[in-house]
Coordinates of N, CA and C and ligand atoms in Angstrom, one line a residue:
M21 N 0.7 -1.4 0.0 CA -0.2 -0.1 0.2 C 0.8 1.4 0.1
S22 N 2.0 1.1 0.1 CA 3.1 2.0 0.2 C 2.9 3.1 -1.0
D23 N 2.5 2.7 -2.4 CA 3.0 3.7 -3.1 C 1.2 4.3 -3.2
L24 N 0.5 4.0 -2.7 CA -0.7 5.0 -2.5 C -0.7 6.1 -1.7
K25 N -1.5 7.2 -2.5 CA -1.4 8.6 -2.3 C -3.2 8.6 -1.0
P26 N -2.7 9.3 -0.3 CA -3.8 9.0 1.2 C -5.3 9.4 0.6
I27 N -6.3 8.7 1.0 CA -7.6 9.1 0.0 C -8.1 10.2 1.4
T28 N -8.8 11.0 0.9 CA -9.1 12.1 1.4 C -10.6 11.8 2.3
L29 N -10.3 11.7 3.6 CA -11.9 11.0 4.3 C -12.7 12.4 5.4
Y30 N -13.6 12.5 4.5 CA -14.3 13.5 5.2 C -15.2 13.4 6.2
V31 N -15.3 13.5 7.6 CA -15.7 13.0 8.8 C -16.4 13.8 10.2
H32 N -17.0 13.5 10.6 CA -18.1 14.5 11.6 C -17.4 14.3 12.6
A33 N -17.3 15.1 13.8 CA -16.4 15.0 15.0 C -17.1 13.7 15.8
R34 N -18.3 13.5 16.2 CA -19.0 12.3 16.6 C -19.7 11.3 15.9
G35 N -20.1 11.5 14.8 CA -21.1 10.9 14.1 C -20.3 9.2 13.8
P36 N -21.2 8.4 14.2 CA -20.7 7.0 13.7 C -20.9 6.6 12.2
N37 N -21.2 7.0 11.6 CA -21.4 6.8 9.9 C -19.9 6.7 9.0
P38 N -19.0 7.8 9.4 CA -17.3 8.1 9.0 C -16.6 7.2 9.9
K39 N -16.7 6.4 11.2 CA -16.5 5.7 11.8 C -16.2 4.3 11.1
K40 N -17.3 3.8 10.6 CA -17.4 2.6 10.0 C -16.0 2.4 8.8
V41 N -16.1 4.0 8.1 CA -15.0 3.6 7.1 C -13.5 3.9 7.5
I42 N -13.5 4.7 8.8 CA -12.0 4.9 9.5 C -11.6 3.0 9.9
I43 N -12.5 2.4 10.7 CA -12.4 1.1 10.8 C -11.8 0.1 10.0
F44 N -12.5 0.6 8.7 CA -11.7 -0.4 7.2 C -10.6 -0.2 6.6
L45 N -10.5 1.0 7.0 CA -9.2 1.7 5.9 C -7.9 1.4 7.4
E46 N -8.4 1.4 8.4 CA -7.2 1.0 9.7 C -6.8 -0.5 9.4
E47 N -8.1 -1.3 9.2 CA -7.8 -2.5 9.3 C -6.5 -3.2 7.9
L48 N -7.3 -2.2 6.9 CA -6.5 -2.6 5.5 C -4.8 -1.9 5.8
G49 N -4.7 -1.1 6.1 CA -3.9 -0.1 6.4 C -3.6 0.6 5.1
V50 N -4.7 1.1 4.6 CA -4.8 1.9 3.5 C -4.3 3.3 3.9
P51 N -3.8 4.1 3.3 CA -3.3 5.4 3.8 C -4.8 6.6 3.5
Y52 N -5.0 7.6 4.7 CA -6.0 8.2 4.5 C -5.8 9.8 5.1
N53 N -6.1 10.8 5.0 CA -6.2 12.0 5.6 C -7.6 12.3 6.2
S54 N -8.1 12.5 7.3 CA -9.3 12.6 8.2 C -9.4 14.3 7.8
V55 N -10.6 14.9 7.3 CA -11.1 16.0 7.5 C -12.3 16.3 8.2
V56 N -12.2 16.7 9.4 CA -13.6 17.2 10.3 C -14.3 18.5 9.5
I57 N -15.7 17.8 9.2 CA -16.4 18.9 8.9 C -17.5 19.5 9.8
A58 N -17.1 20.8 9.9 CA -18.0 21.5 11.0 C -19.1 21.9 10.9
N59 N -19.6 22.4 9.5 CA -21.1 22.8 9.1 C -20.9 22.2 7.7
S60 N -21.7 20.6 7.7 CA -21.7 19.6 6.2 C -22.7 20.2 5.5
K61 N -23.5 21.4 5.5 CA -24.3 22.5 5.1 C -23.6 23.6 3.9
E62 N -22.6 23.5 4.5 CA -21.9 24.6 3.9 C -21.4 24.2 2.3
E63 N -21.9 25.1 1.5 CA -21.3 25.3 0.1 C -20.3 24.3 -0.4
S64 N -19.3 24.6 -0.1 CA -18.0 23.8 0.0 C -18.1 22.4 0.3
Y65 N -18.6 22.1 1.3 CA -19.0 20.6 1.5 C -20.2 19.9 0.7
L66 N -20.9 20.7 0.3 CA -22.4 20.2 -0.5 C -22.0 19.9 -2.0
A67 N -20.3 20.6 -2.2 CA -20.0 20.3 -3.8 C -19.3 18.8 -3.4
I68 N -19.1 18.4 -2.4 CA -18.3 16.9 -2.5 C -19.5 16.1 -2.2
N69 N -20.6 16.5 -1.0 CA -21.5 15.5 -1.2 C -22.7 16.5 -0.8
P70 N -23.8 16.6 -2.0 CA -24.8 17.1 -2.0 C -26.1 16.7 -0.8
N71 N -25.9 16.0 -0.5 CA -26.8 15.4 0.5 C -26.1 16.0 1.9
G72 N -25.2 16.7 1.9 CA -25.0 17.3 3.6 C -24.6 16.4 4.7
R73 N -24.3 15.3 4.6 CA -23.9 14.3 5.3 C -22.5 13.7 5.2
L74 N -22.1 13.1 6.2 CA -20.9 12.4 6.5 C -21.0 11.2 6.5
P75 N -20.3 10.3 6.0 CA -18.9 10.3 5.7 C -18.9 10.6 4.1
A76 N -17.7 11.0 3.1 CA -17.6 11.3 1.9 C -16.2 10.6 1.9
I77 N -15.5 10.1 0.7 CA -14.3 10.2 0.3 C -13.8 11.0 -0.9
V78 N -12.7 11.3 -1.2 CA -11.8 11.7 -2.6 C -11.1 10.9 -2.7
D79 N -11.0 9.9 -3.5 CA -9.9 9.2 -4.2 C -8.5 9.8 -5.1
P80 N -7.6 10.3 -4.4 CA -6.6 10.4 -5.4 C -5.9 9.1 -6.4
N81 N -5.9 8.4 -6.2 CA -5.5 7.1 -6.7 C -6.8 6.6 -7.9
N82 N -7.9 7.3 -7.9 CA -8.6 7.1 -8.9 C -9.7 8.0 -9.5
D83 N -8.4 8.6 -10.0 CA -9.1 10.4 -10.8 C -10.0 10.6 -10.2
D84 N -9.5 11.2 -8.4 CA -10.2 12.1 -7.6 C -11.7 11.4 -7.6
L85 N -12.0 10.4 -7.4 CA -13.3 9.9 -7.3 C -13.7 10.2 -6.1
T86 N -15.0 11.1 -6.3 CA -15.7 11.5 -5.0 C -16.8 10.5 -4.5
L87 N -16.9 10.1 -3.6 CA -17.7 8.9 -3.1 C -18.7 9.3 -1.4
W88 N -19.7 9.0 -1.5 CA -20.3 9.4 -0.5 C -21.6 8.3 0.1
E89 N -22.0 8.5 0.8 CA -23.0 7.1 1.4 C -22.2 6.0 2.2
S90 N -21.9 5.9 3.5 CA -20.8 5.0 3.9 C -21.0 3.4 3.5
G91 N -22.2 2.8 3.1 CA -22.5 1.6 2.7 C -21.4 1.4 1.6
A92 N -21.9 2.5 0.2 CA -21.3 2.5 -0.7 C -19.8 2.5 -0.9
I93 N -19.4 3.4 0.0 CA -18.0 3.7 0.3 C -16.9 2.1 1.0
L94 N -17.9 2.0 1.8 CA -17.3 0.6 2.3 C -17.1 -0.7 1.0
E95 N -18.0 -0.6 0.5 CA -18.0 -1.6 -1.0 C -16.7 -0.7 -1.9
Y96 N -16.5 -0.1 -2.0 CA -15.6 0.5 -3.1 C -14.1 0.3 -2.3
I97 N -14.1 0.4 -1.2 CA -12.6 0.0 -0.5 C -12.6 -1.6 -0.4
S98 N -13.5 -2.2 -0.6 CA -13.3 -3.6 -0.2 C -12.9 -4.0 -1.8
E99 N -13.4 -3.0 -3.0 CA -13.3 -3.9 -4.8 C -11.9 -3.7 -4.6
K100 N -11.7 -2.0 -4.3 CA -10.4 -1.2 -4.8 C -9.1 -1.7 -3.9
Y101 N -9.5 -2.1 -2.6 CA -8.3 -2.0 -1.9 C -8.2 -3.4 -1.2
D102 N -9.3 -4.5 -1.5 CA -8.8 -5.3 -0.7 C -8.9 -6.6 -1.2
G103 N -7.8 -6.3 -2.5 CA -7.6 -7.9 -3.6 C -7.3 -9.0 -3.0
D104 N -6.8 -9.2 -1.9 CA -6.5 -10.2 -1.2 C -7.8 -10.8 -0.2
N105 N -8.9 -10.1 -0.5 CA -9.6 -10.5 0.4 C -9.5 -11.0 1.7
K106 N -8.8 -10.0 2.1 CA -9.0 -10.2 3.8 C -9.9 -9.9 4.8
F107 N -10.8 -8.8 4.3 CA -11.9 -8.6 5.2 C -13.0 -8.8 3.9
S108 N -13.3 -9.2 2.7 CA -14.0 -9.1 2.0 C -14.5 -10.8 1.8
P109 N -15.7 -10.7 1.1 CA -16.4 -11.9 1.0 C -15.9 -12.7 -0.7
V110 N -15.5 -14.0 -0.6 CA -14.9 -14.9 -1.8 C -15.8 -15.2 -2.7
T111 N -17.0 -16.2 -2.3 CA -17.6 -17.0 -3.1 C -18.5 -16.0 -3.6
D112 N -19.3 -16.2 -4.8 CA -20.3 -15.7 -5.0 C -21.4 -15.6 -4.0
K113 N -21.9 -16.6 -3.6 CA -22.7 -16.8 -2.6 C -22.7 -15.7 -1.4
E114 N -21.2 -16.1 -0.9 CA -20.7 -14.8 0.3 C -21.1 -13.2 -0.3
K115 N -20.8 -13.0 -1.2 CA -20.8 -11.7 -2.3 C -22.5 -10.7 -1.6
W116 N -23.4 -11.9 -1.9 CA -24.6 -11.5 -1.9 C -25.3 -11.6 -0.7
Q117 N -24.6 -12.7 0.6 CA -24.9 -12.1 1.7 C -24.7 -11.0 2.4
A118 N -23.4 -10.5 1.6 CA -22.4 -9.7 2.5 C -23.5 -8.1 2.0
K119 N -23.7 -8.5 1.0 CA -25.0 -7.3 0.2 C -26.0 -7.3 0.9
Q120 N -26.5 -8.3 1.6 CA -27.8 -8.3 2.4 C -27.7 -7.7 3.5
Y121 N -26.4 -8.2 4.4 CA -26.0 -7.3 5.6 C -25.9 -5.9 5.6
L122 N -25.3 -5.5 4.5 CA -25.0 -4.3 4.4 C -26.2 -3.5 4.4
H123 N -27.0 -3.8 3.4 CA -28.4 -3.2 3.1 C -28.9 -3.0 4.3
F124 N -28.9 -4.2 5.3 CA -29.7 -4.0 6.5 C -29.1 -3.1 7.6
Q125 N -27.5 -3.5 7.6 CA -27.4 -2.0 8.5 C -27.5 -1.0 8.1
M126 N -27.5 -0.5 6.9 CA -27.9 1.3 6.2 C -29.2 1.2 6.4
S127 N -29.9 0.5 6.4 CA -31.3 0.7 5.9 C -32.0 0.1 7.5
G128 N -31.7 -0.8 8.1 CA -32.2 -1.2 9.2 C -31.8 -1.1 10.6
Q129 N -31.0 -0.6 10.6 CA -29.8 -0.2 11.9 C -29.9 1.0 11.8
G130 N -28.5 1.7 11.0 CA -28.2 3.1 11.3 C -29.3 3.9 11.5
P131 N -30.6 4.1 10.6 CA -31.7 5.1 10.7 C -32.6 4.9 12.4
Y132 N -32.8 3.8 12.1 CA -33.5 3.6 13.4 C -32.6 4.1 14.9
Y133 N -31.3 3.4 14.8 CA -30.5 4.3 15.8 C -30.1 5.5 16.0
G134 N -30.2 5.9 14.6 CA -29.9 7.8 14.5 C -31.2 8.4 15.2
Q135 N -32.8 7.6 14.9 CA -33.9 8.4 15.4 C -33.7 8.6 17.0
Y136 N -32.9 7.4 17.5 CA -33.2 7.1 19.1 C -32.2 8.5 19.7
M137 N -31.1 8.5 18.7 CA -30.3 9.5 19.3 C -30.8 10.8 19.3
W138 N -31.7 10.9 18.4 CA -32.4 12.3 17.8 C -33.3 12.9 19.0
F139 N -34.2 12.1 19.2 CA -35.3 11.7 20.0 C -34.6 12.0 21.6
N140 N -33.1 11.3 22.1 CA -33.1 11.3 23.2 C -32.4 13.0 23.4
F141 N -31.5 13.3 22.6 CA -30.1 14.2 22.5 C -30.5 15.7 21.9
F142 N -31.5 15.5 20.9 CA -31.5 16.4 20.1 C -32.7 17.2 19.7
H143 N -34.1 16.5 20.1 CA -35.0 17.1 19.4 C -35.5 17.7 20.4
P144 N -36.1 19.1 20.1 CA -36.6 20.4 20.8 C -37.7 20.0 22.2
E145 N -38.3 19.1 21.8 CA -39.5 18.6 22.9 C -38.9 17.0 23.1
Q146 N -39.5 16.9 24.5 CA -39.5 15.2 24.9 C -40.8 14.7 24.4
V147 N -40.1 13.6 23.3 CA -41.8 12.9 22.9 C -41.0 11.1 23.4
P148 N -42.0 11.0 24.9 CA -41.5 10.0 25.5 C -41.9 8.7 24.5
S149 N -42.9 8.9 23.8 CA -43.3 7.6 22.6 C -42.2 7.4 21.9
A150 N -41.6 8.3 21.3 CA -40.6 8.2 20.2 C -39.3 7.5 20.9
K151 N -39.1 8.3 21.8 CA -38.0 7.5 22.8 C -38.1 6.2 23.1
E152 N -39.2 5.9 23.4 CA -39.8 4.6 23.5 C -39.7 3.7 22.3
R153 N -40.1 4.1 21.2 CA -40.0 3.4 19.7 C -39.3 2.8 19.1
Y154 N -38.1 4.0 19.3 CA -36.8 3.5 18.4 C -35.9 3.1 19.5
G155 N -36.3 3.0 20.6 CA -35.4 2.1 22.0 C -35.6 0.6 21.5
E156 N -37.0 0.4 21.5 CA -37.8 -0.8 21.0 C -36.8 -1.6 19.5
Q157 N -36.8 -0.5 18.7 CA -36.3 -0.9 17.4 C -35.0 -1.4 17.8
I158 N -34.0 -0.7 18.3 CA -32.6 -1.1 18.6 C -32.5 -2.4 19.2
V159 N -33.4 -2.6 19.9 CA -33.5 -3.7 21.0 C -33.7 -5.1 19.8
R160 N -34.7 -4.4 19.0 CA -35.3 -5.6 17.8 C -34.1 -6.0 17.0
V161 N -33.6 -4.9 16.4 CA -32.0 -5.4 15.7 C -31.2 -6.1 16.3
F162 N -30.7 -6.3 17.7 CA -30.1 -7.0 18.4 C -30.7 -8.0 18.4
G163 N -31.9 -8.3 18.2 CA -32.3 -9.9 18.5 C -32.1 -10.4 17.1
V164 N -32.4 -9.8 16.0 CA -32.4 -10.0 14.4 C -30.8 -10.8 14.4
L165 N -30.1 -9.7 14.9 CA -28.6 -10.0 14.8 C -28.0 -11.4 15.5
D166 N -28.6 -11.4 16.9 CA -28.5 -12.6 17.9 C -28.6 -13.8 17.1
R167 N -30.2 -13.7 16.3 CA -30.8 -15.0 15.6 C -29.7 -15.2 14.5
I168 N -29.2 -14.2 13.9 CA -28.5 -14.5 12.7 C -26.9 -15.4 13.7
L169 N -26.5 -14.9 14.5 CA -25.2 -15.0 14.7 C -25.1 -17.0 15.9
K170 N -26.2 -16.9 16.0 CA -26.3 -18.4 17.1 C -25.3 -19.3 16.5
D171 N -24.5 -19.9 17.0 CA -23.8 -20.8 16.4 C -22.8 -20.6 15.3
K172 N -22.3 -19.2 15.4 CA -21.6 -18.4 14.3 C -20.7 -17.5 14.9
E173 N -19.5 -16.9 14.2 CA -18.8 -16.1 15.1 C -19.2 -14.8 14.1
Y174 N -19.2 -14.8 13.1 CA -19.1 -13.5 12.4 C -20.7 -13.9 10.9
L175 N -20.9 -12.9 10.2 CA -21.7 -12.8 9.8 C -21.9 -13.5 8.4
V176 N -20.9 -13.4 7.7 CA -20.5 -14.1 6.5 C -19.4 -14.9 6.4
G177 N -19.9 -16.3 6.0 CA -19.1 -17.0 5.8 C -17.9 -17.7 7.3
D178 N -18.8 -17.0 8.0 CA -17.8 -17.3 9.5 C -16.7 -16.7 9.4
R179 N -16.7 -15.8 8.6 CA -15.0 -15.3 9.0 C -15.3 -13.4 9.0
L180 N -14.5 -12.8 9.5 CA -14.5 -11.6 9.8 C -14.3 -10.5 8.5
T181 N -15.8 -10.1 8.1 CA -15.8 -8.9 6.9 C -16.1 -7.7 7.2
Y182 N -15.8 -6.9 5.9 CA -16.3 -5.5 6.3 C -17.7 -5.6 6.7
V183 N -18.4 -6.4 6.4 CA -19.8 -5.8 7.1 C -19.9 -6.1 8.9
D184 N -19.3 -7.1 8.9 CA -19.2 -6.6 10.3 C -18.8 -5.8 11.2
L185 N -17.7 -5.3 10.5 CA -16.9 -4.0 10.7 C -18.1 -2.9 10.7
A186 N -19.1 -3.0 10.0 CA -20.0 -1.7 9.3 C -21.2 -1.9 10.7
F187 N -21.3 -2.6 11.2 CA -22.5 -2.7 12.4 C -21.5 -1.9 13.9
I188 N -20.4 -2.0 14.0 CA -19.6 -1.7 15.1 C -19.8 -0.2 15.6
P189 N -20.0 0.8 14.4 CA -19.9 2.1 15.8 C -21.6 2.3 16.3
W190 N -22.7 1.9 15.3 CA -23.5 2.2 15.7 C -24.1 1.5 17.4
D191 N -23.6 0.1 16.9 CA -24.1 -0.7 18.3 C -23.2 -0.1 19.1
K192 N -22.2 0.2 19.1 CA -20.8 0.9 20.5 C -21.7 1.7 21.0
L193 N -22.1 3.0 20.4 CA -22.7 4.1 20.6 C -24.4 3.6 21.3
A194 N -25.1 2.9 21.1 CA -26.3 2.7 21.7 C -26.2 1.7 22.8
L195 N -25.0 0.7 22.8 CA -24.7 0.3 24.1 C -24.2 1.1 25.1
G196 N -23.6 2.0 24.8 CA -23.0 2.9 25.7 C -23.6 4.1 26.0
V197 N -24.8 4.3 25.5 CA -25.9 5.6 25.5 C -26.1 5.5 26.6
L198 N -26.4 7.3 27.3 CA -26.5 7.2 28.6 C -26.1 5.8 29.8
D199 N -24.9 6.0 29.7 CA -24.3 5.2 30.7 C -24.5 3.3 30.4
G200 N -25.1 3.0 29.5 CA -25.6 1.9 28.9 C -26.9 1.4 29.6
E201 N -27.3 2.8 29.9 CA -29.1 2.6 30.1 C -29.8 1.6 29.5
L202 N -30.0 1.6 28.1 CA -30.6 0.9 27.2 C -30.3 -0.4 27.3
A203 N -28.9 -0.9 27.3 CA -28.3 -2.0 27.4 C -28.9 -2.6 29.0
K204 N -29.0 -2.0 30.0 CA -29.6 -2.3 31.0 C -30.7 -2.8 31.2
K205 N -31.8 -1.5 30.8 CA -33.1 -2.1 30.8 C -33.3 -2.9 30.0
Y206 N -32.6 -3.1 29.3 CA -33.0 -4.3 28.1 C -32.5 -5.8 28.0
D207 N -31.5 -5.8 29.5 CA -30.9 -6.9 29.1 C -29.8 -7.4 28.3
V208 N -29.5 -6.8 27.8 CA -28.8 -7.2 26.3 C -27.9 -8.0 26.5
E209 N -27.2 -8.4 27.6 CA -25.8 -9.0 27.8 C -26.7 -10.4 27.6
N210 N -27.5 -10.6 28.6 CA -28.0 -11.8 28.9 C -29.2 -12.4 27.8
K211 N -29.9 -11.5 27.3 CA -31.2 -11.7 26.6 C -30.8 -12.0 25.1
Y212 N -29.2 -11.2 24.4 CA -29.2 -11.4 23.3 C -27.2 -11.8 23.2
P213 N -27.2 -13.2 24.0 CA -25.5 -13.6 24.1 C -24.8 -13.4 22.9
N214 N -25.3 -14.1 21.7 CA -24.7 -14.1 20.6 C -24.1 -13.0 20.2
F215 N -25.4 -12.2 19.9 CA -25.3 -10.4 19.8 C -23.9 -9.9 20.6
Y216 N -24.0 -10.3 21.8 CA -23.0 -9.3 22.8 C -21.7 -9.7 22.8
A217 N -21.0 -11.2 22.3 CA -20.2 -12.2 22.2 C -19.6 -11.0 20.9
W218 N -20.2 -11.2 19.7 CA -20.0 -10.8 18.9 C -19.5 -9.2 18.8
H219 N -20.3 -8.3 19.2 CA -19.7 -7.1 19.6 C -18.7 -6.8 20.2
K220 N -18.5 -7.7 21.7 CA -17.5 -7.7 22.2 C -16.3 -7.9 21.5
R221 N -16.0 -9.0 20.6 CA -15.0 -9.3 19.9 C -14.5 -8.2 19.0
L222 N -15.6 -7.8 18.4 CA -15.1 -6.7 17.4 C -14.5 -5.2 18.0
V223 N -15.2 -5.1 19.2 CA -14.7 -3.4 19.7 C -13.7 -4.2 20.4
E224 N -12.6 -5.2 20.8 CA -11.6 -5.2 21.0 C -10.4 -4.8 20.0
R225 N -10.8 -4.9 18.9 CA -10.0 -4.7 17.7 C -9.2 -3.2 17.8
P226 N -8.0 -3.3 17.7 CA -7.2 -1.6 17.6 C -7.7 -0.8 16.7
S227 N -8.0 -1.2 15.6 CA -8.7 -0.2 14.5 C -10.2 0.5 15.2
V228 N -10.9 0.1 15.8 CA -11.9 0.4 16.6 C -11.6 1.7 17.7
T229 N -10.9 1.2 18.6 CA -10.4 2.2 19.3 C -9.5 3.7 18.8
K230 N -9.2 3.3 17.5 CA -8.6 4.3 16.6 C -9.6 5.1 16.5
A231 N -10.4 4.4 15.6 CA -11.7 5.1 15.3 C -12.7 5.9 16.0
F232 N -12.5 5.2 17.6 CA -13.2 5.8 18.5 C -12.1 7.0 19.4
T233 N -11.1 7.2 19.4 CA -10.2 8.1 19.7 C -9.1 8.9 19.2
E234 N -8.7 8.6 18.0 CA -7.7 9.4 17.3 C -8.6 10.3 16.0
A235 N -9.1 9.4 15.4 CA -9.4 9.7 14.2 C -10.5 10.3 14.2
Ligands
GSH2 N1 -26.6 7.4 5.1 C1 -25.8 7.9 5.1 C2 -26.0 8.9 6.7 C3 -24.8 10.2 7.1 C4 -24.9 10.5 8.4 O1 -26.3 10.6 8.8 N2 -23.6 11.3 8.7 C5 -24.3 12.1 10.2 C6 -22.9 11.4 11.0 S1 -22.7 10.1 11.2 C7 -24.1 13.2 9.6 O2 -23.5 13.8 8.7 N3 -24.5 14.2 10.5 C8 -24.3 15.5 10.4 C9 -25.7 16.3 9.6 O3 -26.6 15.6 9.5 O4 -25.4 17.2 9.6 C10 -24.3 7.2 5.6 O5 -24.2 6.2 6.3 O6 -23.6 7.8 4.9

């Protein structure tokens, strides 16, 4: 990877979606420079991502390709920079399974968890029913993952892939939020042991520490 120019990665100071990309780049040892965007609705950033959200990348190794939506970025990194399939699916069957889980992460995990955070920390009014609804949805997703991970260590081919990595930041945030209140209320460790053990294995990785501290 030494002949590669660093990818520019636009990140949010706290947001979990950019951390998915950081974790994968760290795992692969692909060089990157993080640029923290304070106001994602400014014209200069909208020129990179018209959706005004983080992350986005610009890849100088590929004609300055500009890409946004974290799931698409992960797939791009997998195809472009994981030629040895260290963290990528190998067989056709596994590739489709990886897509399935990545779509689930993008549409069934992130948005629900994001709404939970919104109604707990940012919404100008207290809406208890919304907090309850999204808390329940998070726990429902824990249950789905727990069922998938029965007798399995990882989601695809029982080998760590970028799809496992994609779930880490939102799960970590949800389990840590309000001093672990959600985790305690729903007894996550005991009720969803397959999910909990998988998550614990994943967060022990140095790439995750890096994403949540330095990057
Ligand atoms: N589906 C998008 C969601 C991106 C997203 O919502 N990012 C958050 C940070 S985790 C963000 O940009 N927040 C700042 C804002 O909305 O202005 C993706 O996965 O890339």
